[in-house]
Amino acid sequence: MIDASSNIPKHVAIIMDGNGRWAQERGKNRIFGHRTGKKAVQNIVETAAKHKIDYLTLYAFSTENWKRPPLEVNTLMDLLIRSLKRELKQMLENNIRLQSIGALESLPVEVQKALQHTIEQTKNNSGMVLTLALNYGAHQEITQAVRSIATKVKNNIISPEKIDQNIINKHLYTRNLPAVDLLIRTSGEQRISNFLLWQIAYAELYFTEVLWPDFNETHFCAAIKSYQKRERRFGKTSEQLQEK
Ligand code: FPP
């Protein structure tokens, strides 16, 4: 278990990786891995809420994932629709508010409808904010932010010298989220894969060999414990931090 009194990360983001390999190791197809991965999602959402994480952001489908075989893409969309419907009760019981980031307008209409419904139903919940990154890519997110700011400059709504970090933050999908404190990636891969590039500037990174379908409360707590031992300096020296 984790020490709840000390330094719990406010915002945890997870790259859920390894569903395909988990299934292949068992001689099954990749779809079986995603189905089991969905159960890990349910478990980790509940675990994070239980441990008083304020913001949990999950990388569920990237802008690059469309390149996968159509059957796999369709299954992921289908799993998402069914999960949103089935997990509404759990979200309400756990006081979780759902939101989503990404180019949502390009998702299948059924997914958009299921998302809108669950977001609407959970909008008054005051506990953990669960953000699903769907059709999300940081390059795409930053591009649309730049485009939107440029349009405002052109229309004399913003002057170029007023553009600062705060204005950029406000044009990202994550405008209502704090910066990421802890980024977890499962499955042993050590890369960021176009996830929240702006928002992880000072995040602590945690990589584990565990494949996503096996990732459970014990593994989640190990990541939090690792975070709690780290000194976050934000560019300062260790001595400066002691002086506080
Ligand atoms: C990465 O594993 C996982 C994904 C691309 C999608 C994540 C989806 C789930 C966890 C299931 C459903 C999610 C929700 C929110 C209901 P991979 O296929 O890249 O694994 P591999 O690297 O071993 O091939």
Short mmCIF file of C-alpha atoms and ligand atoms in Angstrom, two decimals:
data_model
loop_
_atom_site.label_atom_id
_atom_site.label_comp_id
_atom_site.label_asym_id
_atom_site.label_seq_id
_atom_site.Cartn_x
_atom_site.Cartn_y
_atom_site.Cartn_z
CA MET A 1 0.00 0.00 0.00
CA ILE A 2 1.05 3.59 -0.46
CA ASP A 3 1.60 6.30 2.11
CA ALA A 4 -1.42 8.49 1.44
CA SER A 5 -0.09 11.29 3.63
CA SER A 6 2.94 12.07 1.50
CA ASN A 7 3.15 13.52 -1.96
CA ILE A 8 0.48 11.77 -4.01
CA PRO A 9 0.76 12.81 -7.68
CA LYS A 10 -2.19 14.95 -8.67
CA HIS A 11 -2.16 13.97 -12.33
CA VAL A 12 -1.17 10.46 -13.47
CA ALA A 13 -1.09 9.64 -17.19
CA ILE A 14 -0.70 6.11 -18.54
CA ILE A 15 0.42 4.69 -21.89
CA MET A 16 -1.33 1.32 -21.74
CA ASP A 17 0.92 -0.88 -23.86
CA GLY A 18 1.37 -4.61 -24.40
CA ASN A 19 -2.13 -5.96 -25.08
CA GLY A 20 -1.04 -7.57 -28.35
CA ARG A 21 2.07 -9.23 -26.90
CA TRP A 22 0.12 -10.45 -23.86
CA ALA A 23 -2.30 -12.25 -26.18
CA GLN A 24 0.40 -13.57 -28.50
CA GLU A 25 2.31 -15.03 -25.53
CA ARG A 26 -0.84 -17.09 -24.87
CA GLY A 27 -1.22 -18.17 -28.49
CA LYS A 28 -4.32 -15.95 -28.89
CA ASN A 29 -5.06 -13.09 -31.28
CA ARG A 30 -4.48 -9.45 -30.40
CA ILE A 31 -8.19 -8.79 -29.89
CA PHE A 32 -8.15 -11.10 -26.86
CA GLY A 33 -5.41 -8.87 -25.43
CA HIS A 34 -7.54 -5.75 -25.85
CA ARG A 35 -10.53 -7.42 -24.19
CA THR A 36 -8.40 -8.35 -21.20
CA GLY A 37 -6.81 -4.88 -21.31
CA LYS A 38 -10.26 -3.41 -20.90
CA LYS A 39 -10.61 -5.22 -17.56
CA ALA A 40 -7.28 -3.74 -16.46
CA VAL A 41 -8.65 -0.29 -17.35
CA GLN A 42 -11.68 -0.83 -15.09
CA ASN A 43 -9.48 -2.03 -12.26
CA ILE A 44 -6.93 0.81 -12.52
CA VAL A 45 -9.62 3.50 -12.77
CA GLU A 46 -11.12 2.21 -9.50
CA THR A 47 -7.69 1.87 -7.90
CA ALA A 48 -6.66 5.42 -8.85
CA ALA A 49 -9.91 6.85 -7.47
CA LYS A 50 -9.45 4.85 -4.27
CA HIS A 51 -5.95 6.27 -3.81
CA LYS A 52 -7.21 9.83 -4.27
CA ILE A 53 -5.56 10.60 -7.59
CA ASP A 54 -7.26 13.81 -8.79
CA TYR A 55 -6.64 13.34 -12.53
CA LEU A 56 -6.08 10.09 -14.44
CA THR A 57 -5.43 10.32 -18.18
CA LEU A 58 -5.34 7.17 -20.31
CA TYR A 59 -3.95 6.86 -23.85
CA ALA A 60 -6.69 4.70 -25.34
CA PHE A 61 -6.33 5.37 -29.09
CA SER A 62 -3.71 7.43 -30.89
CA THR A 63 -3.91 9.30 -34.19
CA GLU A 64 -1.49 6.62 -35.48
CA ASN A 65 -3.62 3.65 -34.33
CA TRP A 66 -5.86 4.00 -37.44
CA LYS A 67 -3.04 2.29 -39.35
CA ARG A 68 -3.83 -1.01 -37.58
CA PRO A 69 -5.88 -3.74 -39.35
CA PRO A 70 -9.55 -2.67 -39.69
CA LEU A 71 -10.76 -5.57 -37.51
CA GLU A 72 -8.54 -4.42 -34.65
CA VAL A 73 -9.61 -0.77 -35.01
CA ASN A 74 -13.30 -1.77 -35.10
CA THR A 75 -12.88 -3.98 -32.04
CA LEU A 76 -11.24 -1.16 -30.09
CA MET A 77 -14.09 1.20 -31.02
CA ASP A 78 -16.63 -1.45 -30.06
CA LEU A 79 -14.92 -2.13 -26.72
CA LEU A 80 -14.96 1.57 -26.03
CA ILE A 81 -18.68 1.97 -26.74
CA ARG A 82 -19.54 -1.04 -24.57
CA SER A 83 -17.25 0.06 -21.74
CA LEU A 84 -18.69 3.56 -21.69
CA LYS A 85 -22.19 2.11 -21.37
CA ARG A 86 -21.30 -0.56 -18.82
CA GLU A 87 -19.02 1.54 -16.65
CA LEU A 88 -21.37 4.48 -16.19
CA LYS A 89 -22.70 2.95 -12.95
CA GLN A 90 -19.15 2.43 -11.61
CA MET A 91 -18.24 6.02 -12.49
CA LEU A 92 -21.29 7.38 -10.71
CA GLU A 93 -20.66 5.20 -7.64
CA ASN A 94 -17.03 6.34 -7.51
CA ASN A 95 -17.87 10.01 -8.14
CA ILE A 96 -15.71 10.01 -11.31
CA ARG A 97 -16.09 12.68 -13.99
CA LEU A 98 -15.32 11.56 -17.52
CA GLN A 99 -13.88 13.73 -20.25
CA SER A 100 -12.05 13.08 -23.47
CA ILE A 101 -9.22 14.69 -25.42
CA GLY A 102 -8.25 14.29 -29.07
CA ALA A 103 -9.72 14.93 -32.52
CA LEU A 104 -13.07 13.56 -31.34
CA GLU A 105 -14.97 14.81 -34.39
CA SER A 106 -13.23 12.14 -36.51
CA LEU A 107 -14.28 9.22 -34.28
CA PRO A 108 -17.17 7.00 -35.41
CA VAL A 109 -20.52 8.66 -34.64
CA GLU A 110 -21.51 5.83 -32.25
CA VAL A 111 -18.37 6.42 -30.20
CA GLN A 112 -19.03 10.17 -30.13
CA LYS A 113 -22.59 9.57 -28.93
CA ALA A 114 -21.55 7.13 -26.19
CA LEU A 115 -18.86 9.56 -25.05
CA GLN A 116 -21.22 12.54 -24.99
CA HIS A 117 -23.76 10.54 -23.00
CA THR A 118 -21.28 9.41 -20.33
CA ILE A 119 -19.63 12.84 -20.14
CA GLU A 120 -23.06 14.44 -19.64
CA GLN A 121 -24.15 11.90 -17.02
CA THR A 122 -20.96 12.31 -14.97
CA LYS A 123 -20.48 16.07 -15.36
CA ASN A 124 -21.56 16.91 -11.81
CA ASN A 125 -19.27 14.37 -10.16
CA SER A 126 -16.66 16.03 -7.98
CA GLY A 127 -14.10 13.23 -7.55
CA MET A 128 -11.39 12.00 -9.90
CA VAL A 129 -11.37 13.37 -13.45
CA LEU A 130 -10.86 10.48 -15.87
CA THR A 131 -9.64 11.67 -19.27
CA LEU A 132 -9.62 9.27 -22.21
CA ALA A 133 -7.23 10.28 -24.99
CA LEU A 134 -8.97 9.16 -28.18
CA ASN A 135 -7.75 9.84 -31.69
CA TYR A 136 -5.15 11.80 -29.77
CA GLY A 137 -1.67 12.81 -30.91
CA ALA A 138 0.39 15.58 -29.36
CA HIS A 139 1.58 16.85 -32.75
CA GLN A 140 -2.03 17.15 -33.90
CA GLU A 141 -3.00 18.83 -30.61
CA ILE A 142 -0.20 21.39 -30.85
CA THR A 143 -0.94 22.00 -34.56
CA GLN A 144 -4.60 22.79 -33.88
CA ALA A 145 -3.59 25.06 -30.99
CA VAL A 146 -1.15 26.99 -33.21
CA ARG A 147 -3.80 27.28 -35.93
CA SER A 148 -6.36 28.59 -33.47
CA ILE A 149 -3.94 31.13 -31.95
CA ALA A 150 -2.83 32.26 -35.44
CA THR A 151 -6.47 32.85 -36.42
CA LYS A 152 -6.95 34.99 -33.29
CA VAL A 153 -3.81 36.99 -34.14
CA LYS A 154 -5.08 37.50 -37.69
CA ASN A 155 -8.41 38.74 -36.35
CA ASN A 156 -6.70 41.08 -33.85
CA ILE A 157 -8.04 39.14 -30.83
CA ILE A 158 -4.53 38.37 -29.53
CA SER A 159 -1.36 40.36 -30.22
CA PRO A 160 1.74 38.21 -30.94
CA GLU A 161 3.71 39.60 -27.98
CA LYS A 162 0.91 38.48 -25.60
CA ILE A 163 1.42 34.81 -26.56
CA ASP A 164 2.83 33.06 -23.51
CA GLN A 165 2.70 29.59 -21.91
CA ASN A 166 -0.65 30.36 -20.36
CA ILE A 167 -2.23 31.21 -23.73
CA ILE A 168 -0.75 28.06 -25.29
CA ASN A 169 -2.12 25.95 -22.40
CA LYS A 170 -5.57 27.41 -22.99
CA HIS A 171 -5.57 26.26 -26.63
CA LEU A 172 -4.61 22.66 -25.91
CA TYR A 173 -7.20 19.90 -25.40
CA THR A 174 -5.93 19.67 -21.82
CA ARG A 175 -6.80 23.30 -21.02
CA ASN A 176 -8.65 22.27 -17.84
CA LEU A 177 -6.03 19.79 -16.62
CA PRO A 178 -2.92 20.45 -14.55
CA ALA A 179 0.51 19.38 -15.89
CA VAL A 180 1.24 15.65 -15.66
CA ASP A 181 3.12 14.67 -12.49
CA LEU A 182 3.70 10.99 -13.26
CA LEU A 183 3.70 9.25 -16.63
CA ILE A 184 3.58 5.45 -16.58
CA ARG A 185 4.23 3.23 -19.59
CA THR A 186 3.73 -0.51 -19.42
CA SER A 187 5.28 -3.32 -21.49
CA GLY A 188 8.96 -2.37 -21.31
CA GLU A 189 8.95 0.14 -24.17
CA GLN A 190 10.69 3.35 -23.16
CA ARG A 191 9.24 6.04 -25.40
CA ILE A 192 6.52 8.68 -25.33
CA SER A 193 4.77 7.88 -28.65
CA ASN A 194 3.33 11.35 -29.28
CA PHE A 195 1.49 11.50 -25.92
CA LEU A 196 1.04 14.83 -24.06
CA LEU A 197 4.39 16.24 -25.21
CA TRP A 198 3.75 19.73 -23.83
CA GLN A 199 2.14 18.53 -20.60
CA ILE A 200 4.93 16.11 -19.52
CA ALA A 201 7.70 18.74 -19.54
CA TYR A 202 8.40 18.11 -15.83
CA ALA A 203 6.65 14.78 -15.33
CA GLU A 204 8.40 11.90 -13.63
CA LEU A 205 8.62 8.94 -16.00
CA TYR A 206 8.00 5.37 -14.85
CA PHE A 207 8.54 2.40 -17.15
CA THR A 208 7.57 -1.13 -16.19
CA GLU A 209 8.02 -4.45 -17.98
CA VAL A 210 4.50 -5.53 -16.95
CA LEU A 211 2.16 -5.90 -19.94
CA TRP A 212 -1.01 -3.81 -19.68
CA PRO A 213 -3.51 -6.69 -19.17
CA ASP A 214 -1.46 -7.79 -16.11
CA PHE A 215 -1.10 -4.27 -14.67
CA ASN A 216 -2.90 -4.24 -11.30
CA GLU A 217 -3.18 -2.34 -8.02
CA THR A 218 0.18 -3.62 -6.74
CA HIS A 219 1.94 -2.39 -9.90
CA PHE A 220 0.11 0.95 -9.75
CA CYS A 221 1.14 1.43 -6.11
CA ALA A 222 4.76 0.55 -7.01
CA ALA A 223 4.71 3.41 -9.54
CA ILE A 224 3.30 5.84 -6.95
CA LYS A 225 5.90 4.74 -4.37
CA SER A 226 8.67 5.31 -6.91
CA TYR A 227 7.28 8.80 -7.57
CA GLN A 228 7.12 9.56 -3.83
CA LYS A 229 10.86 8.84 -3.49
CA ARG A 230 11.87 11.23 -6.24
CA GLU A 231 12.99 14.82 -5.82
CA ARG A 232 11.32 17.11 -8.34
CA ARG A 233 13.57 20.09 -8.82
CA PHE A 234 11.87 21.98 -11.67
CA GLY A 235 15.26 23.38 -12.70
CA LYS A 236 16.34 24.35 -9.16
CA THR A 237 19.15 22.78 -7.10
CA SER A 238 18.56 20.26 -4.36
CA GLU A 239 19.87 22.81 -1.80
CA GLN A 240 17.37 25.45 -2.93
CA LEU A 241 14.56 22.98 -2.37
CA GLN A 242 15.80 22.26 1.21
CA GLU A 243 15.71 25.98 2.02
CA LYS A 244 11.95 26.22 1.62
C1 FPP B 1 -1.61 -0.97 -26.66
O1 FPP B 1 -1.37 -2.33 -26.79
C2 FPP B 1 -3.00 -0.64 -26.40
C3 FPP B 1 -3.83 0.06 -27.24
C4 FPP B 1 -3.44 0.51 -28.58
C5 FPP B 1 -5.18 0.44 -26.88
C6 FPP B 1 -5.54 0.49 -25.43
C7 FPP B 1 -6.85 -0.15 -25.28
C8 FPP B 1 -7.27 -0.86 -24.21
C9 FPP B 1 -6.48 -0.95 -22.98
C10 FPP B 1 -8.56 -1.59 -24.26
C11 FPP B 1 -9.82 -0.82 -24.15
C12 FPP B 1 -9.73 0.54 -23.60
C13 FPP B 1 -10.76 1.25 -23.07
C14 FPP B 1 -10.54 2.65 -22.63
C15 FPP B 1 -12.10 0.66 -22.88
P1 FPP B 1 -0.76 -2.84 -28.16
O2 FPP B 1 -1.86 -3.41 -28.96
O3 FPP B 1 0.03 -1.77 -28.81
O4 FPP B 1 0.20 -3.98 -27.63
P2 FPP B 1 1.53 -4.51 -28.34
O5 FPP B 1 2.53 -3.38 -28.28
O6 FPP B 1 1.92 -5.67 -27.47
O7 FPP B 1 1.17 -4.91 -29.72
#
